[in-house]
């Protein structure tokens, strides 16, 4: 475990303060827990601890955070990296007492739609599929009265041990949704428990994430605008190939215009005044739909974290809050007759349809007396107040690491092929109406089919057709063009071109990792110059700076050579961070097609409070790691956008 100097008081002891912060996330991350993981144990010293950075997962034998397995922690961080790519500091804490909320002016874009749909699939669809496949256990409830169902919900909320009794755990892919019995997983082998196909995975949650990506890509192939969309990050202003390649959505629009022109119409704004308004209406509708899906997913995640809270969030109070709502409803249902229920329902429906004058006056009165009443009654600001989404839980855990001077290590990469062996099963815990042999047979891959397909592949040589030859020619030409462009950029960077400097080093061989990789020093480029971006936590507040040197132990900025430090910035002055694609989304498509052995290395744009305080770091293989540290290291209240 590597130790790096951290902040101490005048006597040389670790600083200790009463937990304080603008949100519950900041406060909870500083509270000392009875049960401690490696991160909390490391916080007992006065030095920053390097636990797990650059190490194999097998070398981390204990949980990093108490109450959460390392695989669950890495799954949260991995999904956080995909979901959050732009944050802004806001002046005050939101009503729900947790930051990392969405801004009100969040605009629609195809990349956000894709990320939202993938998150919805991973969070809601897979869990609801699991619930539906347990219907065979609760179908007898359908003929019972409402009080029994509410009492059942109440038991699930208040007494967690009854959950596995009512919903016995079983791999989703192994359960037949029609019969409740055993079925062969769609992937041909049971390689994961929490995915619909049962595909193999190297680390927990990866199969479900891959399912979400493939599902959205398949659906998007029908609607090309959301199909390729734009990349899930910001595009730098100087990204190469962005101006040379057409936009995907423009291709779709131009194709429709060509079809209209073939039928004798004039597809132009001057002749058709409905074009722009209808496009705007579609974009507004898509934005509204995206917000609705986001709200549904947020609510689902909050409900899950209320029922099964993760430290440092409280475990009992959220369940008691839900029980306080369900208990009166259960009692009321016992004394309410079907006649009263029907009359009440028809009255409410009629009032909503025909009581507009009364409703309008009531809303005006509330707006005048209680300006924020609409925000207050929102579920996230009332019943679910203080309960985190998965992203808010992740940023709190990242803050736990920072509060204990032990930043959480990044999730391990999974570039290697996942294992083809089936996942472990506890046959005695599965109640699928099948024997252990039947369950094992369904979980295992069919060896005869695999061997037959392998034999066919070896016996059948790849036939080179004219089309594949032409495609290979263009791929080679494109690859040569990209390499030539890189050479020109290097020459232009030497003579001082700002745009060319930002493109130096953005391509590298896949899987190549350049040190340092954190947690204090990160390999990067700034204005084309290779160096290291460092977080100096010995300062108060912590200082972020870039140097052309590569220090390993001594990270203090005063010990750098004269002229080697290109910028410094206190972390308290960071107002916005935005992940940038190294070549823009079009350039990535070209590189992925023509240069399969190479990958694009992305960057990070950091903006401060002062004018001109904008720094673009490029060619950062550890971009997400730096982003996560800066999000969690100080007391900013963040909003995603």
Coordinates of C-alpha atoms in Angstrom, one line a residue:
X1 CA 0.0 0.0 0.0
X2 CA 1.6 3.2 -1.2
X3 CA 1.4 6.3 1.1
X4 CA 1.4 9.9 -0.1
X5 CA 1.5 12.9 2.2
X6 CA -1.9 14.4 3.1
X7 CA -3.3 17.3 5.2
X8 CA -2.4 17.5 9.0
X9 CA -2.9 20.1 11.7
X10 CA -0.2 22.2 13.4
X11 CA 0.8 19.3 15.7
X12 CA 1.2 16.9 12.7
X13 CA -2.0 14.9 13.5
X14 CA -4.7 14.2 11.0
X15 CA -7.3 16.9 10.7
X16 CA -10.6 15.9 12.4
X17 CA -13.7 18.0 12.1
X18 CA -17.4 17.7 12.8
X19 CA -19.1 16.4 9.6
X20 CA -20.5 19.3 7.7
X21 CA -21.5 19.9 4.1
X22 CA -24.1 21.4 1.8
X23 CA -25.9 18.1 1.1
X24 CA -26.5 14.8 2.9
X25 CA -24.0 13.1 0.5
X26 CA -21.2 15.4 1.8
X27 CA -22.2 14.9 5.4
X28 CA -22.7 11.1 5.3
X29 CA -19.4 10.6 3.5
X30 CA -17.6 12.0 6.6
X31 CA -19.4 10.0 9.3
X32 CA -17.3 7.3 10.9
X33 CA -18.8 3.9 10.4
X34 CA -18.7 1.0 12.9
X35 CA -18.1 -1.5 10.1
X36 CA -15.0 -0.5 8.0
X37 CA -13.7 -1.6 4.6
X38 CA -10.2 -1.1 3.3
X39 CA -11.0 2.5 2.5
X40 CA -12.3 3.4 5.9
X41 CA -9.4 1.6 7.6
X42 CA -6.9 3.6 5.5
X43 CA -8.5 6.8 6.7
X44 CA -7.1 6.2 10.2
X45 CA -3.7 7.5 9.0
X46 CA -2.6 11.0 7.9
X47 CA -1.5 10.0 4.4
X48 CA -3.3 9.4 1.1
X49 CA -3.4 5.6 0.6
X50 CA -3.1 4.0 -2.8
X51 CA -5.3 0.9 -2.5
X52 CA -6.0 -1.1 -5.6
X53 CA -4.9 1.4 -8.2
X54 CA -3.2 -0.6 -11.0
X55 CA -3.6 -3.8 -9.1
X56 CA -5.4 -7.0 -10.2
X57 CA -8.9 -7.5 -8.6
X58 CA -7.6 -10.8 -7.1
X59 CA -5.0 -8.8 -5.0
X60 CA -7.8 -6.9 -3.2
X61 CA -9.0 -9.6 -0.7
X62 CA -11.2 -7.4 1.5
X63 CA -14.2 -5.2 0.6
X64 CA -13.1 -1.6 -0.3
X65 CA -16.3 -0.2 1.3
X66 CA -18.1 -1.8 4.2
X67 CA -21.4 -3.4 3.3
X68 CA -20.8 -3.6 -0.4
X69 CA -18.9 -6.2 -2.4
X70 CA -16.1 -5.0 -4.6
X71 CA -17.9 -6.3 -7.8
X72 CA -21.0 -4.3 -6.8
X73 CA -18.9 -1.2 -6.2
X74 CA -17.1 -1.5 -9.5
X75 CA -20.4 -2.0 -11.3
X76 CA -21.7 1.2 -9.8
X77 CA -18.6 3.1 -10.8
X78 CA -18.6 1.6 -14.3
X79 CA -22.2 2.7 -14.9
X80 CA -21.5 6.1 -13.3
X81 CA -18.7 6.6 -15.8
X82 CA -21.1 5.9 -18.7
X83 CA -24.0 8.0 -17.3
X84 CA -22.3 11.2 -16.1
X85 CA -20.1 13.1 -18.5
X86 CA -20.8 16.7 -17.8
X87 CA -21.4 18.4 -14.4
X88 CA -21.8 22.0 -13.4
X89 CA -21.5 23.5 -9.9
X90 CA -24.7 25.0 -8.6
X91 CA -24.9 27.7 -5.8
X92 CA -27.3 25.9 -3.5
X93 CA -28.4 22.4 -2.5
X94 CA -31.5 21.0 -4.1
X95 CA -34.6 20.2 -2.0
X96 CA -33.9 16.5 -2.0
X97 CA -30.7 17.2 -0.1
X98 CA -28.6 15.3 -2.6
X99 CA -26.7 16.7 -5.5
X100 CA -26.0 15.3 -9.0
X101 CA -29.5 16.2 -10.1
X102 CA -30.4 17.1 -13.6
X103 CA -30.6 20.8 -14.6
X104 CA -34.0 22.2 -15.7
X105 CA -32.6 23.3 -19.0
X106 CA -31.3 19.9 -19.9
X107 CA -31.4 19.7 -23.7
X108 CA -32.2 16.7 -25.9
X109 CA -29.6 15.0 -28.0
X110 CA -29.4 11.5 -29.5
X111 CA -26.5 10.5 -27.3
X112 CA -28.5 11.3 -24.2
X113 CA -31.4 9.4 -25.5
X114 CA -29.3 6.3 -26.1
X115 CA -27.7 6.5 -22.6
X116 CA -31.1 7.0 -21.0
X117 CA -32.6 4.0 -22.8
X118 CA -29.6 1.8 -21.8
X119 CA -29.9 2.9 -18.2
X120 CA -33.7 2.2 -18.3
X121 CA -33.0 -1.3 -19.6
X122 CA -30.4 -2.1 -17.0
X123 CA -32.3 -0.7 -14.1
X124 CA -36.0 -1.2 -14.8
X125 CA -36.5 -3.8 -17.5
X126 CA -34.2 -6.5 -16.1
X127 CA -35.6 -6.1 -12.6
X128 CA -39.2 -6.2 -13.8
X129 CA -38.4 -9.2 -16.0
X130 CA -37.2 -10.9 -12.8
X131 CA -40.4 -9.9 -11.0
X132 CA -42.6 -11.2 -13.9
X133 CA -40.8 -14.5 -13.8
X134 CA -41.8 -14.9 -10.2
X135 CA -45.5 -14.6 -11.0
X136 CA -45.8 -18.4 -10.7
X137 CA -45.2 -17.9 -6.9
X138 CA -47.7 -15.1 -6.3
X139 CA -50.4 -15.8 -8.8
X140 CA -52.7 -17.0 -6.0
X141 CA -52.7 -13.4 -4.7
X142 CA -54.7 -12.1 -7.7
X143 CA -58.0 -13.3 -6.4
X144 CA -57.5 -11.8 -2.9
X145 CA -58.6 -8.5 -1.5
X146 CA -56.7 -5.2 -1.6
X147 CA -55.8 -5.3 2.1
X148 CA -53.9 -8.6 1.7
X149 CA -51.9 -7.2 -1.1
X150 CA -51.1 -4.0 0.8
X151 CA -50.2 -6.0 3.9
X152 CA -47.8 -8.1 1.7
X153 CA -46.2 -4.9 0.4
X154 CA -45.9 -3.7 4.0
X155 CA -44.2 -6.9 5.1
X156 CA -41.7 -6.6 2.2
X157 CA -40.9 -3.0 3.2
X158 CA -40.6 -3.5 7.0
X159 CA -39.2 -7.1 7.2
X160 CA -36.5 -7.7 4.6
X161 CA -35.9 -11.4 5.6
X162 CA -39.4 -12.3 4.1
X163 CA -38.3 -11.2 0.6
X164 CA -36.3 -14.3 -0.3
X165 CA -39.2 -16.4 1.1
X166 CA -41.8 -14.8 -1.1
X167 CA -39.5 -14.3 -4.1
X168 CA -36.9 -17.1 -4.1
X169 CA -33.8 -16.1 -6.0
X170 CA -33.3 -17.6 -9.4
X171 CA -31.2 -16.6 -12.5
X172 CA -33.5 -14.7 -14.8
X173 CA -32.3 -16.5 -17.9
X174 CA -32.9 -19.9 -16.5
X175 CA -36.7 -19.4 -15.7
X176 CA -39.3 -20.0 -18.4
X177 CA -41.7 -17.0 -18.2
X178 CA -44.7 -19.1 -19.4
X179 CA -44.3 -22.2 -17.2
X180 CA -42.1 -21.0 -14.4
X181 CA -39.9 -24.1 -15.0
X182 CA -36.4 -24.4 -16.4
X183 CA -35.4 -23.2 -19.8
X184 CA -32.2 -23.1 -21.8
X185 CA -30.7 -19.5 -21.6
X186 CA -30.8 -17.6 -24.9
X187 CA -27.0 -17.3 -24.8
X188 CA -26.7 -21.1 -24.8
X189 CA -25.0 -21.1 -21.4
X190 CA -25.8 -19.6 -18.0
X191 CA -22.9 -17.3 -17.6
X192 CA -24.6 -14.6 -15.5
X193 CA -27.4 -14.3 -13.0
X194 CA -28.8 -10.8 -13.6
X195 CA -29.1 -10.8 -17.4
X196 CA -32.0 -11.9 -19.6
X197 CA -29.9 -13.8 -22.1
X198 CA -27.6 -15.4 -19.5
X199 CA -24.5 -14.4 -21.5
X200 CA -21.0 -14.9 -19.8
X201 CA -19.4 -11.9 -18.1
X202 CA -16.0 -11.3 -16.6
X203 CA -17.3 -8.9 -13.9
X204 CA -20.7 -8.5 -12.3
X205 CA -23.2 -6.5 -14.4
X206 CA -21.3 -6.5 -17.7
X207 CA -23.7 -8.9 -19.4
X208 CA -26.7 -6.7 -18.6
X209 CA -24.8 -3.6 -19.8
X210 CA -23.9 -5.3 -23.1
X211 CA -27.6 -6.4 -23.5
X212 CA -28.7 -2.8 -23.1
X213 CA -26.2 -1.5 -25.6
X214 CA -27.1 -4.2 -28.2
X215 CA -30.8 -3.6 -27.6
X216 CA -30.6 0.1 -28.2
X217 CA -28.4 -0.4 -31.3
X218 CA -30.8 -2.9 -32.7
X219 CA -33.8 -0.6 -32.2
X220 CA -31.8 2.3 -33.4
X221 CA -31.0 0.7 -36.7
X222 CA -34.7 1.3 -37.6
X223 CA -34.6 4.9 -36.6
X224 CA -31.2 6.1 -37.8
X225 CA -31.3 9.4 -36.0
X226 CA -31.1 7.6 -32.7
X227 CA -29.2 4.7 -34.3
X228 CA -25.7 6.0 -34.4
X229 CA -26.7 9.3 -32.7
X230 CA -23.8 11.2 -31.5
X231 CA -21.1 10.1 -29.2
X232 CA -21.9 9.9 -25.5
X233 CA -19.5 12.7 -24.8
X234 CA -18.9 16.3 -25.9
X235 CA -17.2 16.9 -29.2
X236 CA -14.2 19.2 -29.2
X237 CA -14.4 22.2 -31.4
X238 CA -11.2 21.2 -33.2
X239 CA -12.1 17.5 -33.6
X240 CA -10.7 16.2 -36.9
X241 CA -13.1 14.8 -39.6
X242 CA -16.1 16.4 -38.0
X243 CA -16.6 18.9 -40.8
X244 CA -15.7 16.4 -43.5
X245 CA -18.2 13.8 -42.7
X246 CA -22.0 14.3 -42.9
X247 CA -24.2 14.2 -39.8
X248 CA -26.2 11.0 -39.5
X249 CA -29.5 12.7 -38.8
X250 CA -28.9 15.0 -41.9
X251 CA -28.5 11.9 -44.0
X252 CA -31.9 10.7 -42.9
X253 CA -33.5 14.1 -43.6
X254 CA -31.8 14.4 -47.0
X255 CA -33.0 10.9 -47.9
X256 CA -36.6 11.9 -47.1
X257 CA -36.2 15.1 -49.1
X258 CA -34.9 13.1 -52.1
X259 CA -37.9 10.9 -52.0
X260 CA -40.3 13.9 -51.8
X261 CA -38.4 15.5 -54.7
X262 CA -38.9 12.3 -56.8
X263 CA -42.6 12.7 -56.4
X264 CA -42.5 16.3 -57.7
X265 CA -42.5 18.1 -54.4
X266 CA -40.2 20.9 -53.4
X267 CA -38.5 19.9 -50.1
X268 CA -37.5 23.4 -48.9
X269 CA -38.4 25.6 -46.0
X270 CA -39.5 28.3 -48.5
X271 CA -42.2 26.0 -50.0
X272 CA -43.1 23.9 -46.9
X273 CA -43.6 26.0 -43.7
X274 CA -44.3 22.9 -41.7
X275 CA -40.8 21.4 -41.9
X276 CA -39.1 23.4 -39.1
X277 CA -42.0 23.5 -36.7
X278 CA -42.6 19.8 -37.0
X279 CA -38.9 19.0 -36.5
X280 CA -38.9 21.2 -33.4
X281 CA -42.1 19.5 -32.1
X282 CA -40.5 16.1 -32.6
X283 CA -37.4 17.2 -30.7
X284 CA -39.5 18.7 -27.9
X285 CA -41.5 15.5 -27.7
X286 CA -38.4 13.4 -27.6
X287 CA -36.9 15.6 -24.9
X288 CA -40.1 15.2 -22.8
X289 CA -40.1 11.4 -23.3
X290 CA -36.4 11.3 -22.3
X291 CA -37.1 13.2 -19.1
X292 CA -40.1 10.9 -18.3
X293 CA -37.9 7.8 -18.8
X294 CA -35.2 9.4 -16.6
X295 CA -37.7 10.2 -13.9
X296 CA -39.1 6.6 -14.0
X297 CA -35.6 5.2 -13.7
X298 CA -34.6 7.6 -10.9
X299 CA -37.7 6.7 -9.0
X300 CA -37.1 2.9 -9.5
X301 CA -33.5 3.3 -8.3
X302 CA -34.5 5.3 -5.3
X303 CA -37.1 2.7 -4.3
X304 CA -34.5 0.0 -4.6
X305 CA -32.1 2.0 -2.5
X306 CA -34.8 2.7 0.1
X307 CA -35.7 -1.0 0.5
X308 CA -32.0 -2.1 0.5
X309 CA -29.9 0.8 1.6
X310 CA -26.1 0.9 1.3
X311 CA -23.9 2.5 3.9
X312 CA -23.4 5.3 4.7
X313 CA -27.1 5.9 4.0
X314 CA -29.5 5.0 6.8
X315 CA -31.2 1.6 6.4
X316 CA -34.3 1.8 8.7
X317 CA -35.7 5.3 8.3
X318 CA -36.5 5.0 4.5
X319 CA -38.4 1.8 5.1
X320 CA -40.4 3.3 8.0
X321 CA -41.3 6.3 5.8
X322 CA -42.7 3.9 3.1
X323 CA -44.5 1.9 5.8
X324 CA -46.1 5.1 7.1
X325 CA -47.8 5.5 3.7
X326 CA -48.7 1.8 3.2
X327 CA -50.1 1.2 6.7
X328 CA -52.9 3.8 6.6
X329 CA -53.8 2.7 3.0
X330 CA -54.0 -0.9 4.3
X331 CA -56.3 0.1 7.2
X332 CA -58.4 2.3 5.0
X333 CA -58.9 -0.5 2.5
X334 CA -60.3 -2.8 5.2
X335 CA -63.1 -0.4 6.1
X336 CA -63.8 1.0 2.6
X337 CA -66.6 -0.8 0.7
X338 CA -66.5 -1.3 -3.1
X339 CA -69.4 1.1 -3.4
X340 CA -67.6 4.0 -1.6
X341 CA -64.5 3.2 -3.7
X342 CA -66.4 3.4 -6.9
X343 CA -68.2 6.6 -6.0
X344 CA -64.9 8.2 -4.9
X345 CA -63.2 7.2 -8.2
X346 CA -66.0 8.6 -10.4
X347 CA -66.1 11.8 -8.4
X348 CA -62.3 12.3 -8.8
X349 CA -62.4 11.6 -12.5
X350 CA -65.4 13.9 -13.0
X351 CA -63.7 16.7 -11.0
X352 CA -60.5 16.4 -13.1
X353 CA -62.4 16.6 -16.3
X354 CA -65.0 19.3 -15.5
X355 CA -63.5 21.2 -12.5
X356 CA -61.0 23.2 -14.5
X357 CA -62.2 26.7 -13.2
X358 CA -61.9 25.5 -9.6
X359 CA -58.5 23.8 -10.2
X360 CA -57.1 26.8 -11.9
X361 CA -58.0 29.2 -9.1
X362 CA -56.6 26.7 -6.6
X363 CA -53.3 26.5 -8.4
X364 CA -53.1 30.3 -8.6
X365 CA -53.7 30.5 -4.8
X366 CA -51.0 27.9 -4.1
X367 CA -48.5 29.7 -6.4
X368 CA -49.1 32.9 -4.5
X369 CA -48.9 31.5 -1.0
X370 CA -46.4 28.7 -1.6
X371 CA -44.2 29.5 -4.7
X372 CA -42.3 26.1 -4.5
X373 CA -45.3 23.8 -3.7
X374 CA -45.0 22.0 -7.0
X375 CA -41.4 21.1 -6.3
X376 CA -42.1 20.2 -2.7
X377 CA -44.8 17.6 -3.6
X378 CA -42.5 15.8 -6.1
X379 CA -41.8 12.3 -5.0
X380 CA -38.0 12.9 -4.8
X381 CA -38.5 15.9 -2.5
X382 CA -41.1 14.3 -0.2
X383 CA -41.5 10.5 0.3
X384 CA -38.1 9.7 -1.3
X385 CA -36.2 12.8 0.0
X386 CA -32.6 11.9 0.9
X387 CA -32.8 8.5 -0.8
X388 CA -30.1 8.3 -3.6
X389 CA -30.2 7.2 -7.2
X390 CA -27.4 4.8 -8.1
X391 CA -25.3 7.8 -9.5
X392 CA -25.9 9.7 -6.2
X393 CA -24.9 6.6 -4.2
X394 CA -21.7 6.3 -6.3
X395 CA -20.7 9.9 -5.8
X396 CA -21.2 9.5 -2.1
X397 CA -19.0 6.4 -2.0
X398 CA -16.4 8.3 -4.0
X399 CA -16.6 11.0 -1.3
X400 CA -16.2 8.4 1.4
X401 CA -12.9 7.5 -0.3
X402 CA -11.8 11.2 -0.4
X403 CA -12.9 11.8 3.2
X404 CA -10.7 8.9 4.3
X405 CA -7.7 10.0 2.1
X406 CA -8.1 6.8 0.1
X407 CA -9.6 7.4 -3.3
X408 CA -11.6 4.4 -4.7
X409 CA -9.7 2.6 -7.4
X410 CA -11.3 2.3 -10.9
X411 CA -13.1 -0.8 -12.0
X412 CA -10.9 -3.4 -13.7
X413 CA -11.0 -3.4 -17.5
X414 CA -12.6 -6.4 -19.3
X415 CA -10.9 -6.3 -22.7
X416 CA -10.3 -10.1 -22.4
X417 CA -13.0 -12.5 -23.5
X418 CA -15.3 -13.5 -20.6
X419 CA -15.1 -17.1 -19.4
X420 CA -17.3 -19.6 -21.2
X421 CA -17.9 -21.7 -18.1
X422 CA -21.3 -21.5 -16.4
X423 CA -21.8 -19.4 -13.3
X424 CA -22.1 -21.0 -9.9
X425 CA -25.5 -22.3 -8.8
X426 CA -27.0 -23.3 -5.5
X427 CA -29.4 -26.0 -6.6
X428 CA -31.0 -26.4 -3.2
X429 CA -32.1 -22.7 -3.2
X430 CA -33.8 -22.9 -6.6
X431 CA -37.5 -23.7 -6.5
X432 CA -38.1 -24.2 -10.2
X433 CA -39.9 -27.6 -10.1
X434 CA -36.9 -29.3 -11.6
X435 CA -34.2 -31.7 -10.5
X436 CA -30.6 -30.6 -10.0
X437 CA -29.5 -32.5 -13.1
X438 CA -32.1 -30.7 -15.2
X439 CA -31.0 -27.3 -13.9
X440 CA -27.3 -28.2 -14.5
X441 CA -28.1 -29.4 -18.0
X442 CA -29.9 -26.1 -18.9
X443 CA -27.0 -24.0 -17.4
X444 CA -24.3 -25.8 -19.3
X445 CA -23.4 -25.2 -22.9
X446 CA -24.0 -27.9 -25.4
X447 CA -20.6 -29.4 -26.2
X448 CA -21.7 -31.2 -29.4
X449 CA -23.0 -28.0 -30.9
X450 CA -19.9 -26.0 -30.0
X451 CA -17.6 -28.7 -31.4
X452 CA -19.6 -28.9 -34.6
X453 CA -19.6 -25.2 -35.1
X454 CA -15.8 -25.0 -34.5
X455 CA -15.2 -27.9 -36.9
X456 CA -17.3 -26.1 -39.6
X457 CA -15.4 -22.9 -39.1
X458 CA -12.0 -24.6 -39.4
X459 CA -13.1 -26.6 -42.5
X460 CA -14.7 -23.6 -44.2
X461 CA -12.0 -21.2 -45.4
X462 CA -12.9 -17.5 -45.7
X463 CA -13.9 -16.7 -49.3
X464 CA -12.6 -13.5 -50.6
X465 CA -15.2 -11.8 -52.9
X466 CA -15.0 -8.8 -55.1
X467 CA -17.0 -6.8 -52.6
X468 CA -14.8 -7.7 -49.7
X469 CA -11.7 -6.8 -51.8
X470 CA -13.1 -3.4 -52.6
X471 CA -14.0 -2.9 -49.0
X472 CA -10.5 -3.9 -47.9
X473 CA -9.0 -1.4 -50.4
X474 CA -11.1 1.5 -49.0
X475 CA -10.3 0.4 -45.4
X476 CA -6.6 0.5 -46.2
X477 CA -6.9 3.8 -47.9
X478 CA -8.8 5.3 -45.0
X479 CA -6.2 4.0 -42.5
X480 CA -3.4 5.5 -44.6
X481 CA -5.4 8.8 -44.6
X482 CA -5.8 8.8 -40.9
X483 CA -2.1 8.1 -40.3
X484 CA -1.2 10.9 -42.8
X485 CA -3.5 13.3 -40.9
X486 CA -1.8 12.4 -37.7
X487 CA 1.6 13.1 -39.2
X488 CA 0.4 16.5 -40.5
X489 CA -1.0 17.3 -37.1
X490 CA 2.3 16.6 -35.4
X491 CA 4.1 18.9 -37.8
X492 CA 1.5 21.7 -37.4
X493 CA 1.7 21.3 -33.6
X494 CA 5.5 21.8 -33.7
X495 CA 4.9 25.2 -35.4
X496 CA 2.3 26.3 -32.9
X497 CA -1.1 25.3 -34.2
X498 CA -3.5 25.2 -31.2
X499 CA -6.0 22.8 -32.8
X500 CA -3.2 20.5 -33.9
X501 CA -1.7 20.4 -30.4
X502 CA -5.0 19.2 -28.9
X503 CA -5.0 16.2 -31.4
X504 CA -1.5 15.0 -30.6
X505 CA -1.5 11.6 -29.0
X506 CA -5.2 10.9 -29.2
X507 CA -4.6 7.5 -31.0
X508 CA -2.8 4.6 -29.4
X509 CA -2.8 0.8 -29.5
X510 CA -5.7 -0.9 -27.7
X511 CA -5.1 -1.8 -24.1
X512 CA -1.9 0.2 -23.8
X513 CA -1.6 1.9 -20.5
X514 CA 0.8 4.8 -19.9
X515 CA 1.8 5.5 -16.3
X516 CA 1.1 7.3 -14.0
X517 CA -2.5 6.1 -13.6
X518 CA -3.4 7.7 -10.3
X519 CA -4.6 8.2 -7.6
X520 CA -2.6 11.4 -7.4
X521 CA -0.8 11.7 -10.7
X522 CA -2.4 11.1 -14.1
X523 CA -0.7 10.9 -17.5
X524 CA -2.1 13.5 -19.9
X525 CA -1.3 16.2 -22.5
X526 CA -2.0 19.9 -22.3
X527 CA -1.6 22.0 -25.5
X528 CA 0.1 19.1 -27.1
X529 CA 2.8 18.8 -24.4
X530 CA 3.1 15.4 -22.7
X531 CA 3.2 15.5 -18.9
X532 CA 1.3 14.8 -15.7
X533 CA -1.8 16.3 -14.2
X534 CA -1.5 16.2 -10.4
X535 CA -3.9 16.7 -7.4
X536 CA -1.8 18.1 -4.6
X537 CA -3.8 17.3 -1.4
X538 CA -1.1 18.8 0.9
X539 CA -2.5 22.3 0.1
X540 CA -5.6 23.8 1.6
X541 CA -7.6 23.7 -0.6
X542 CA -6.2 20.9 -2.7
X543 CA -4.5 22.1 -5.9
X544 CA -4.8 20.8 -9.4
X545 CA -1.9 21.5 -11.7
X546 CA -0.2 20.2 -14.9
X547 CA 3.5 19.7 -15.2
X548 CA 5.7 18.4 -18.0
X549 CA 7.6 16.4 -15.4
X550 CA 6.6 12.9 -14.2
X551 CA 7.0 12.9 -10.4
X552 CA 6.4 9.7 -8.6
X553 CA 6.5 10.5 -4.8
X554 CA 7.0 14.2 -4.4
X555 CA 3.8 15.9 -5.7
X556 CA 4.2 19.3 -4.2
X557 CA 4.0 22.1 -6.8
X558 CA 6.9 24.0 -5.2
X559 CA 9.3 21.3 -6.0
X560 CA 8.7 21.4 -9.7
X561 CA 11.3 22.8 -12.1
X562 CA 10.9 26.4 -13.2
X563 CA 8.7 26.6 -16.3
X564 CA 7.5 23.0 -16.1
X565 CA 4.1 23.9 -14.5
X566 CA 1.7 25.0 -17.3
X567 CA -1.4 25.8 -15.1
X568 CA -2.5 25.6 -11.5
X569 CA -6.1 25.7 -10.1
X570 CA -7.6 25.2 -6.7
X571 CA -10.2 22.4 -6.8
X572 CA -12.6 24.7 -5.0
X573 CA -12.7 27.0 -8.1
X574 CA -13.8 24.2 -10.5
X575 CA -17.3 25.2 -11.8
X576 CA -17.7 22.8 -14.7
X577 CA -16.2 19.6 -16.0
X578 CA -17.0 18.0 -19.4
X579 CA -15.7 14.8 -20.8
X580 CA -14.6 15.2 -24.4
X581 CA -14.1 12.7 -27.2
X582 CA -10.6 12.6 -28.5
X583 CA -11.6 12.9 -32.2
X584 CA -15.3 13.5 -32.1
X585 CA -17.9 10.9 -32.8
X586 CA -17.4 10.8 -36.5
X587 CA -13.7 10.4 -36.2
X588 CA -14.2 7.6 -33.8
X589 CA -16.4 5.8 -36.3
X590 CA -13.7 6.1 -39.0
X591 CA -10.9 4.9 -36.6
X592 CA -13.0 2.0 -35.3
X593 CA -13.7 0.9 -38.9
X594 CA -10.2 1.5 -40.5
X595 CA -7.8 1.0 -37.6
X596 CA -9.2 -1.9 -35.5
X597 CA -5.9 -2.2 -33.6
X598 CA -6.0 1.3 -32.2
X599 CA -8.3 3.3 -30.0
X600 CA -9.1 7.0 -29.5
X601 CA -8.0 8.4 -26.1
X602 CA -10.4 11.0 -24.7
X603 CA -10.0 14.2 -22.8
X604 CA -11.4 16.5 -20.1
X605 CA -12.4 20.1 -20.2
X606 CA -12.2 21.9 -16.9
X607 CA -13.7 25.4 -16.4
X608 CA -13.1 27.6 -13.3
X609 CA -14.7 30.6 -11.8
X610 CA -12.4 33.2 -13.3
X611 CA -12.3 34.5 -16.9
X612 CA -10.0 32.4 -19.1
X613 CA -9.8 29.7 -16.5
X614 CA -10.5 26.9 -19.0
X615 CA -8.1 24.0 -19.4
X616 CA -8.5 21.2 -22.0
X617 CA -6.6 18.0 -21.1
X618 CA -6.2 15.5 -24.0
X619 CA -4.9 12.0 -24.6
X620 CA -6.0 10.9 -21.1
X621 CA -6.4 7.1 -20.7
X622 CA -7.3 7.8 -17.1
X623 CA -9.8 10.6 -17.8
X624 CA -12.7 8.9 -15.9
X625 CA -10.5 8.4 -12.8
X626 CA -9.5 12.1 -12.7
X627 CA -13.1 13.1 -13.3
X628 CA -14.3 11.0 -10.4
X629 CA -11.7 12.3 -8.0
X630 CA -12.4 15.9 -8.9
X631 CA -16.2 15.4 -8.5
X632 CA -15.8 14.0 -5.0
X633 CA -12.8 15.8 -3.6
X634 CA -14.4 19.1 -2.6
X635 CA -17.7 20.6 -1.4
X636 CA -19.3 21.6 -4.7
X637 CA -22.9 20.8 -5.3
X638 CA -23.1 19.3 -8.7
X639 CA -25.8 19.2 -11.3
X640 CA -25.6 17.0 -14.4
X641 CA -26.4 18.4 -17.9

